[in-house]
């Protein structure tokens, strides 16, 4: 490798968060209540029990709306970015960020989702955030929908299952694109659009008990169809409102290896991967994949389309492909004798060749390179790694330092894999934003103690703390990586 060409000129280094996990400011500035504000933490539940952490009923929502509690609803406080955004952005700038991936909380702009006019206080808040970023030369990369549907859309419209929600969302998109057309060039439509399969409440504003006489799998795919259509319209709005803007899709990059070379295991891994790619396929190629069409046919799933849906999806595919990558997994025909381990929104077969994080997520830098090559060969569109990071238990030393060498090692090996994909394999990659660049409330288990950041936030799982910001050892390390455009990765 020519180390001086480890990363291309103009590579967008930065970090990523989501409003529902970092922002806080619950009910402040006219903000309405979102699905994430009603997501309860189950602190006594095993972290591997993903279903228990994410299953939500109508009764759960009623209980959430009856209280302003922020202990068991920790996303209501997050990291209080709402009150600390200037300090946080200054720290991002000190690290040298070229880009900051963030989301706009739908419920801060349209508190109920179906409001006739936007909340000006909410619009003003993000205007200040963008101004602060641009003051330091940091490009905003904005996710339009990141687990933030207003709860009113759950209770009165059946979430994304309702066609009306498409119209409400596009009003939101038109509002933010028009208001921020001079400040935001890079956009994502739906965060991990495929995640509606695994947690339909936070992604699709869907609660199963509200569809008692329907096939809930069909409900989910109908809601996903509405999101595909909305994504195409959002791309159209963005392109027409902001000349030169780029709009991407966002995929949960679940990477599976065959557990053995047994043909049945290889086939199982292939089928599992088709079940991952089919969602980005639809947004990149503008039409449903053969995998999804076969699944609908074989399971008797009917998707109701309106006139023009297929045409708009075909006419406005995304400009680039962004994705999250944390770990890889294995697939096997027979899992009865195999151990399972947690991962990003899944439990999967444990790979005996890999180490794991404190939460059991297996660490596989090579899997990131494999993922990049597979995605680029499949789509021939630029990639953007918008989530990658290590959730760990950080401790403050007696001298006040946070010596997170394990995080540095994780990032070092993953970023070398990114460099290899670019320089050796010819992958076009726009940039890299580490997940949770500042500590946030984790999505999967609602914990603050599952820390991802280069910046420590003094807050525990129950919301106790000063919310003071502290630099970890990884802060200076990442600063040097950015300053040298990746060359420091190869220093001994």
XYZ file of C-alpha atoms in Angstrom:
492
model
C 0.000 0.000 0.000
C 1.079 3.527 -0.731
C 0.409 4.920 2.726
C 0.395 8.492 1.423
C -2.769 7.630 -0.496
C -4.481 5.875 2.380
C -7.551 8.079 2.044
C -8.526 10.361 -0.842
C -8.276 14.131 -0.657
C -11.538 15.572 0.565
C -12.468 12.435 2.512
C -15.183 13.413 4.972
C -14.031 12.455 8.467
C -16.466 12.926 11.307
C -18.900 11.472 13.776
C -22.565 10.588 14.020
C -25.474 10.793 16.451
C -29.265 10.749 16.271
C -31.593 13.340 17.765
C -33.568 10.749 19.716
C -30.415 9.532 21.488
C -28.384 12.693 21.993
C -30.680 15.701 21.940
C -32.840 15.682 25.058
C -34.818 18.881 25.406
C -37.960 16.874 26.124
C -41.036 19.070 25.505
C -38.703 22.075 25.219
C -39.101 24.617 22.438
C -42.462 23.254 21.373
C -41.212 19.721 20.767
C -43.896 17.052 20.533
C -43.641 13.493 21.839
C -42.023 10.918 19.547
C -41.999 7.136 19.549
C -38.521 7.225 21.095
C -39.787 9.369 23.973
C -42.082 6.447 24.768
C -39.422 3.728 24.514
C -38.978 2.381 28.018
C -35.684 1.074 29.384
C -35.754 -2.427 30.847
C -32.731 -2.262 33.086
C -33.322 -5.686 34.650
C -33.644 -7.462 31.301
C -30.725 -9.383 29.842
C -29.055 -7.314 27.101
C -29.276 -10.311 24.754
C -33.086 -10.362 24.968
C -33.608 -8.001 22.062
C -37.294 -8.770 21.723
C -38.042 -7.858 25.334
C -36.171 -4.565 24.994
C -38.065 -3.528 21.887
C -41.585 -4.958 22.036
C -44.131 -2.177 22.631
C -47.885 -2.401 23.212
C -50.643 0.189 23.264
C -50.731 -0.161 27.050
C -47.016 0.673 27.179
C -47.675 3.864 25.217
C -50.528 4.870 27.501
C -48.244 4.406 30.520
C -45.495 6.448 28.865
C -47.820 9.315 28.042
C -49.080 9.409 31.629
C -45.672 10.387 32.997
C -42.848 12.830 32.357
C -40.360 10.393 33.909
C -36.861 10.495 32.406
C -35.315 7.648 34.409
C -37.116 4.822 32.628
C -37.525 6.890 29.465
C -33.886 7.958 29.085
C -34.178 9.179 25.511
C -36.087 12.118 26.939
C -32.801 13.457 28.315
C -30.248 11.816 26.005
C -26.954 13.662 26.342
C -28.716 17.046 26.502
C -27.219 18.210 23.218
C -30.188 20.590 23.115
C -28.510 22.622 25.858
C -24.857 21.785 25.059
C -24.741 21.946 21.244
C -22.264 24.837 21.104
C -19.840 23.112 23.451
C -20.235 19.782 21.643
C -19.706 21.240 18.193
C -16.626 23.099 19.444
C -15.218 19.758 20.600
C -16.082 18.162 17.239
C -14.225 20.995 15.545
C -11.260 20.499 17.850
C -11.077 16.888 16.679
C -11.082 18.188 13.126
C -14.463 16.924 11.935
C -15.223 17.616 8.295
C -18.765 16.276 8.618
C -21.265 15.639 11.402
C -24.087 13.199 10.832
C -27.181 14.156 12.805
C -30.929 13.908 12.458
C -33.774 16.381 12.658
C -36.453 15.292 15.117
C -39.697 15.257 13.151
C -41.624 15.924 16.358
C -39.593 19.090 17.000
C -40.712 20.545 13.648
C -44.232 19.112 13.446
C -45.044 18.140 17.053
C -47.986 15.921 16.108
C -46.901 14.995 12.614
C -50.176 16.177 11.077
C -49.837 19.857 12.048
C -50.747 22.394 9.379
C -47.768 24.644 10.092
C -44.286 23.928 11.479
C -43.020 24.806 14.914
C -40.820 27.855 14.381
C -38.921 27.314 17.632
C -37.833 23.897 16.405
C -36.764 25.243 13.038
C -34.788 27.994 14.773
C -32.966 25.454 16.944
C -31.626 23.490 13.983
C -30.802 26.712 12.194
C -28.520 27.578 15.107
C -26.992 24.104 15.081
C -26.210 24.306 11.354
C -24.768 27.795 11.732
C -22.518 26.557 14.513
C -21.323 23.619 12.401
C -20.671 25.770 9.360
C -18.772 28.297 11.488
C -16.166 25.579 11.969
C -16.325 24.307 8.390
C -18.213 21.133 9.348
C -20.667 19.824 6.750
C -23.994 18.617 8.183
C -25.109 15.164 6.994
C -28.778 15.104 7.959
C -30.999 12.068 8.407
C -34.605 13.010 7.737
C -36.121 10.143 9.718
C -34.150 8.439 12.498
C -36.613 6.649 14.810
C -38.583 9.862 15.366
C -42.210 9.519 14.157
C -44.512 11.633 16.360
C -46.530 9.430 18.704
C -49.747 10.984 17.400
C -49.174 9.127 14.122
C -49.138 5.841 16.040
C -52.344 6.511 17.906
C -54.454 8.179 15.230
C -53.064 7.081 11.848
C -51.577 3.579 12.338
C -48.118 4.941 11.640
C -46.441 4.289 8.309
C -49.107 1.730 7.426
C -51.340 4.704 6.656
C -50.902 6.342 3.273
C -51.632 9.683 4.943
C -48.300 9.443 6.732
C -46.500 9.759 3.391
C -48.080 13.177 2.917
C -47.272 14.273 6.461
C -43.655 13.218 6.029
C -43.265 14.992 2.702
C -44.591 18.200 4.267
C -41.818 17.809 6.840
C -39.224 17.119 4.130
C -40.279 20.102 2.031
C -40.136 22.313 5.117
C -36.624 21.331 6.182
C -35.208 21.272 2.643
C -36.584 24.736 1.949
C -35.511 26.174 5.291
C -31.985 24.740 5.216
C -31.300 24.723 1.478
C -28.265 26.973 1.881
C -26.816 25.009 4.805
C -27.225 21.276 4.152
C -25.931 19.464 1.068
C -25.854 15.843 2.259
C -29.072 14.050 3.261
C -30.251 10.559 4.194
C -33.915 9.619 3.977
C -34.623 6.754 6.428
C -32.130 5.457 8.951
C -31.697 1.698 8.553
C -34.863 1.453 6.476
C -34.679 -2.340 6.829
C -34.940 -2.093 10.623
C -38.725 -1.870 10.419
C -38.597 -5.677 10.150
C -36.869 -5.966 13.535
C -38.325 -3.049 15.494
C -41.472 -1.834 13.732
C -42.412 0.602 16.497
C -39.399 2.914 16.401
C -38.932 2.732 12.626
C -42.497 2.463 11.360
C -44.638 3.711 14.260
C -46.370 0.311 14.254
C -47.774 -1.574 17.248
C -48.936 -5.121 16.559
C -51.948 -5.068 18.889
C -53.432 -2.223 16.836
C -53.779 -4.613 13.871
C -55.679 -7.491 15.538
C -57.229 -8.953 12.391
C -54.346 -8.454 9.993
C -51.185 -10.273 9.029
C -48.637 -8.120 10.846
C -45.854 -9.065 8.440
C -47.999 -7.703 5.616
C -48.636 -4.555 7.682
C -44.882 -4.067 8.081
C -44.179 -4.447 4.374
C -47.018 -2.102 3.479
C -45.481 0.478 5.795
C -42.081 -0.148 4.226
C -43.582 0.396 0.760
C -44.839 3.762 1.925
C -41.328 4.595 3.128
C -39.822 3.571 -0.215
C -42.272 5.869 -1.999
C -41.644 8.658 0.514
C -37.878 8.265 0.052
C -38.213 8.707 -3.715
C -40.392 11.800 -3.320
C -37.982 13.163 -0.690
C -35.093 12.703 -3.122
C -37.083 14.593 -5.766
C -37.873 17.430 -3.356
C -34.270 17.665 -2.223
C -32.832 17.718 -5.753
C -35.305 20.346 -6.913
C -34.950 22.541 -3.831
C -31.189 22.232 -3.307
C -29.210 22.095 -6.572
C -26.160 19.879 -6.156
C -27.514 18.104 -3.096
C -26.836 14.402 -2.581
C -29.379 12.030 -1.063
C -28.507 8.587 0.266
C -30.255 5.524 1.582
C -29.099 3.948 4.841
C -28.808 0.202 5.394
C -28.096 -1.925 8.452
C -25.105 -3.779 7.032
C -25.511 -7.224 8.490
C -22.650 -9.357 7.171
C -22.986 -13.143 7.337
C -20.444 -15.872 6.683
C -21.297 -19.563 6.148
C -20.513 -21.316 9.423
C -18.864 -24.123 7.422
C -18.187 -24.844 3.752
C -21.092 -27.277 3.786
C -23.168 -26.254 0.737
C -26.301 -25.932 2.835
C -24.542 -23.422 5.116
C -23.304 -21.464 2.097
C -26.822 -21.357 0.695
C -28.201 -20.235 4.055
C -25.666 -17.383 4.214
C -26.500 -16.349 0.651
C -30.221 -16.277 1.384
C -29.622 -14.324 4.577
C -27.560 -11.751 2.702
C -30.237 -11.425 0.011
C -32.615 -10.655 2.860
C -30.294 -7.799 3.856
C -29.575 -6.287 0.443
C -33.158 -6.347 -0.815
C -34.014 -3.067 0.939
C -31.106 -1.024 -0.399
C -31.654 -2.747 -3.776
C -35.083 -1.164 -3.910
C -33.800 2.333 -3.152
C -30.779 2.112 -5.458
C -32.406 0.424 -8.459
C -35.814 2.016 -7.984
C -37.760 -1.234 -8.072
C -38.451 -4.197 -5.833
C -35.819 -6.929 -5.796
C -36.560 -10.475 -6.945
C -36.028 -11.566 -3.341
C -38.813 -9.373 -1.994
C -41.209 -10.130 -4.841
C -40.694 -13.854 -4.278
C -41.192 -13.438 -0.542
C -44.460 -11.588 -1.100
C -45.697 -14.233 -3.531
C -44.689 -17.228 -1.410
C -46.194 -15.799 1.779
C -49.333 -14.389 0.201
C -48.388 -10.810 1.082
C -50.209 -8.132 -0.878
C -48.793 -4.618 -1.135
C -51.305 -1.912 -1.973
C -49.813 0.590 -4.394
C -51.208 3.860 -5.674
C -50.942 4.994 -9.259
C -47.484 6.429 -9.877
C -45.696 4.630 -7.016
C -43.560 2.451 -9.285
C -42.767 5.394 -11.535
C -41.605 7.741 -8.766
C -39.446 5.010 -7.193
C -37.801 4.353 -10.578
C -37.325 8.036 -11.384
C -35.688 9.053 -8.086
C -33.279 6.443 -6.744
C -30.685 7.524 -4.198
C -27.351 9.119 -5.113
C -25.182 7.149 -2.705
C -25.373 4.217 -0.302
C -24.704 4.736 3.390
C -24.664 2.011 5.992
C -23.950 1.009 9.565
C -21.419 -1.697 10.358
C -20.580 -3.001 13.813
C -20.070 -6.748 13.602
C -20.358 -9.821 11.425
C -22.255 -13.043 12.065
C -22.545 -16.575 10.741
C -25.315 -18.575 9.094
C -25.933 -22.312 9.226
C -28.665 -24.673 8.123
C -28.736 -26.392 11.529
C -28.262 -24.089 14.529
C -29.331 -26.522 17.247
C -25.787 -27.189 18.500
C -24.367 -23.717 17.907
C -23.909 -20.828 20.320
C -25.615 -17.506 19.674
C -24.257 -14.054 20.430
C -25.812 -10.567 20.258
C -25.177 -8.099 17.456
C -26.681 -4.972 15.971
C -30.442 -5.579 16.373
C -29.999 -9.363 16.074
C -28.816 -12.479 17.841
C -26.759 -14.678 15.537
C -24.363 -17.613 15.453
C -21.095 -17.005 17.243
C -17.949 -16.988 15.126
C -15.198 -18.912 17.003
C -12.454 -16.868 15.314
C -13.540 -13.465 16.616
C -13.316 -11.544 19.885
C -16.345 -9.704 21.233
C -17.248 -6.424 22.936
C -18.583 -6.067 26.481
C -22.048 -6.571 25.001
C -21.137 -9.661 23.001
C -20.919 -7.972 19.585
C -18.153 -9.723 17.650
C -15.323 -7.520 16.419
C -14.452 -8.055 12.766
C -12.571 -5.293 10.877
C -12.141 -7.521 7.824
C -15.911 -7.804 7.662
C -16.093 -4.050 7.059
C -13.800 -4.357 4.047
C -15.844 -7.295 2.747
C -19.024 -5.267 3.234
C -17.654 -2.282 1.346
C -16.520 -4.403 -1.602
C -19.839 -6.261 -1.760
C -21.878 -3.061 -1.647
C -19.763 -1.209 -4.188
C -19.614 -4.104 -6.648
C -23.375 -4.492 -6.322
C -24.379 -0.847 -6.713
C -21.458 1.050 -8.332
C -22.479 4.100 -6.349
C -20.398 5.968 -3.768
C -20.511 4.574 -0.243
C -20.627 6.468 3.038
C -19.885 4.670 6.315
C -22.194 6.538 8.680
C -22.123 4.236 11.706
C -19.242 2.198 13.091
C -18.037 2.050 16.651
C -17.506 0.162 19.885
C -19.911 0.210 22.818
C -17.863 -0.271 25.979
C -17.790 0.365 29.718
C -15.503 3.352 30.240
C -13.982 4.171 33.612
C -12.638 7.527 34.805
C -9.208 7.094 36.386
C -8.101 8.672 39.635
C -6.267 11.315 37.644
C -9.451 12.133 35.693
C -8.362 10.449 32.460
C -10.332 7.899 30.453
C -7.868 5.456 28.979
C -9.986 3.788 26.267
C -7.179 2.027 24.397
C -9.620 -0.746 23.433
C -11.642 1.798 21.447
C -8.532 3.107 19.737
C -7.568 -0.410 18.705
C -11.080 -1.051 17.378
C -11.091 2.097 15.251
C -7.506 1.637 14.091
C -8.168 -1.797 12.636
C -11.521 -0.850 11.117
C -10.133 2.290 9.493
C -7.238 0.294 8.035
C -9.868 -2.000 6.527
C -11.618 1.053 5.032
C -8.302 2.204 3.565
C -7.676 -1.241 2.060
C -11.131 -1.238 0.478
C -10.447 2.162 -1.079
C -6.825 1.756 -2.194
C -6.589 -1.956 -2.945
C -10.151 -2.816 -3.960
C -11.085 0.407 -5.726
C -14.138 1.236 -3.634
C -15.406 4.826 -3.836
C -16.137 6.063 -0.325
C -17.241 9.605 0.495
C -16.514 9.539 4.202
C -16.684 7.947 7.629
C -18.658 9.029 10.682
C -18.016 7.076 13.862
C -21.160 6.186 15.757
C -21.855 8.010 18.986
C -18.867 10.356 18.681
C -20.095 11.709 22.011
C -21.678 9.331 24.544
C -25.408 8.830 23.911
C -28.276 6.664 25.112
C -27.860 3.368 23.265
C -30.641 2.321 20.927
C -30.790 -1.389 21.671
C -30.818 -1.365 25.480
C -31.405 2.338 26.334
C -28.233 2.390 28.425
C -25.882 5.309 28.935
C -23.237 2.931 30.276
C -22.831 1.442 26.805
C -20.505 4.208 25.699
C -19.335 4.838 22.141
C -17.891 8.317 22.254
C -14.549 10.046 22.023
C -16.224 12.435 24.471
C -17.485 11.196 27.843
C -20.798 12.531 29.172
C -21.179 12.450 32.947
C -24.551 10.702 33.109
C -25.435 7.200 34.266
C -28.150 4.812 33.123
C -30.687 6.528 35.383
C -29.979 10.070 34.220
C -27.876 10.996 37.250
C -24.852 13.212 36.676
C -23.607 16.665 35.766
C -23.632 16.059 31.968
C -20.118 17.495 31.980
C -18.083 16.641 28.882
C -14.658 14.973 29.235
C -12.184 14.006 26.523
C -11.173 10.365 26.361
C -7.764 9.172 25.192
C -9.378 8.301 21.852
C -10.233 12.002 21.355
C -6.601 12.989 20.685
C -6.026 9.794 18.719
C -8.905 10.464 16.315
C -7.842 14.096 16.040
C -4.470 12.944 14.700
C -6.059 10.452 12.304
C -8.116 13.245 10.771
C -5.224 15.713 10.764
C -3.023 13.253 8.838
C -5.868 11.998 6.611
C -5.309 8.504 7.955
C -1.496 8.325 7.720
C -1.155 8.089 11.502
C -2.924 4.714 11.364
C 0.337 3.268 10.034
C 2.642 4.683 12.667
C 4.092 2.222 15.149
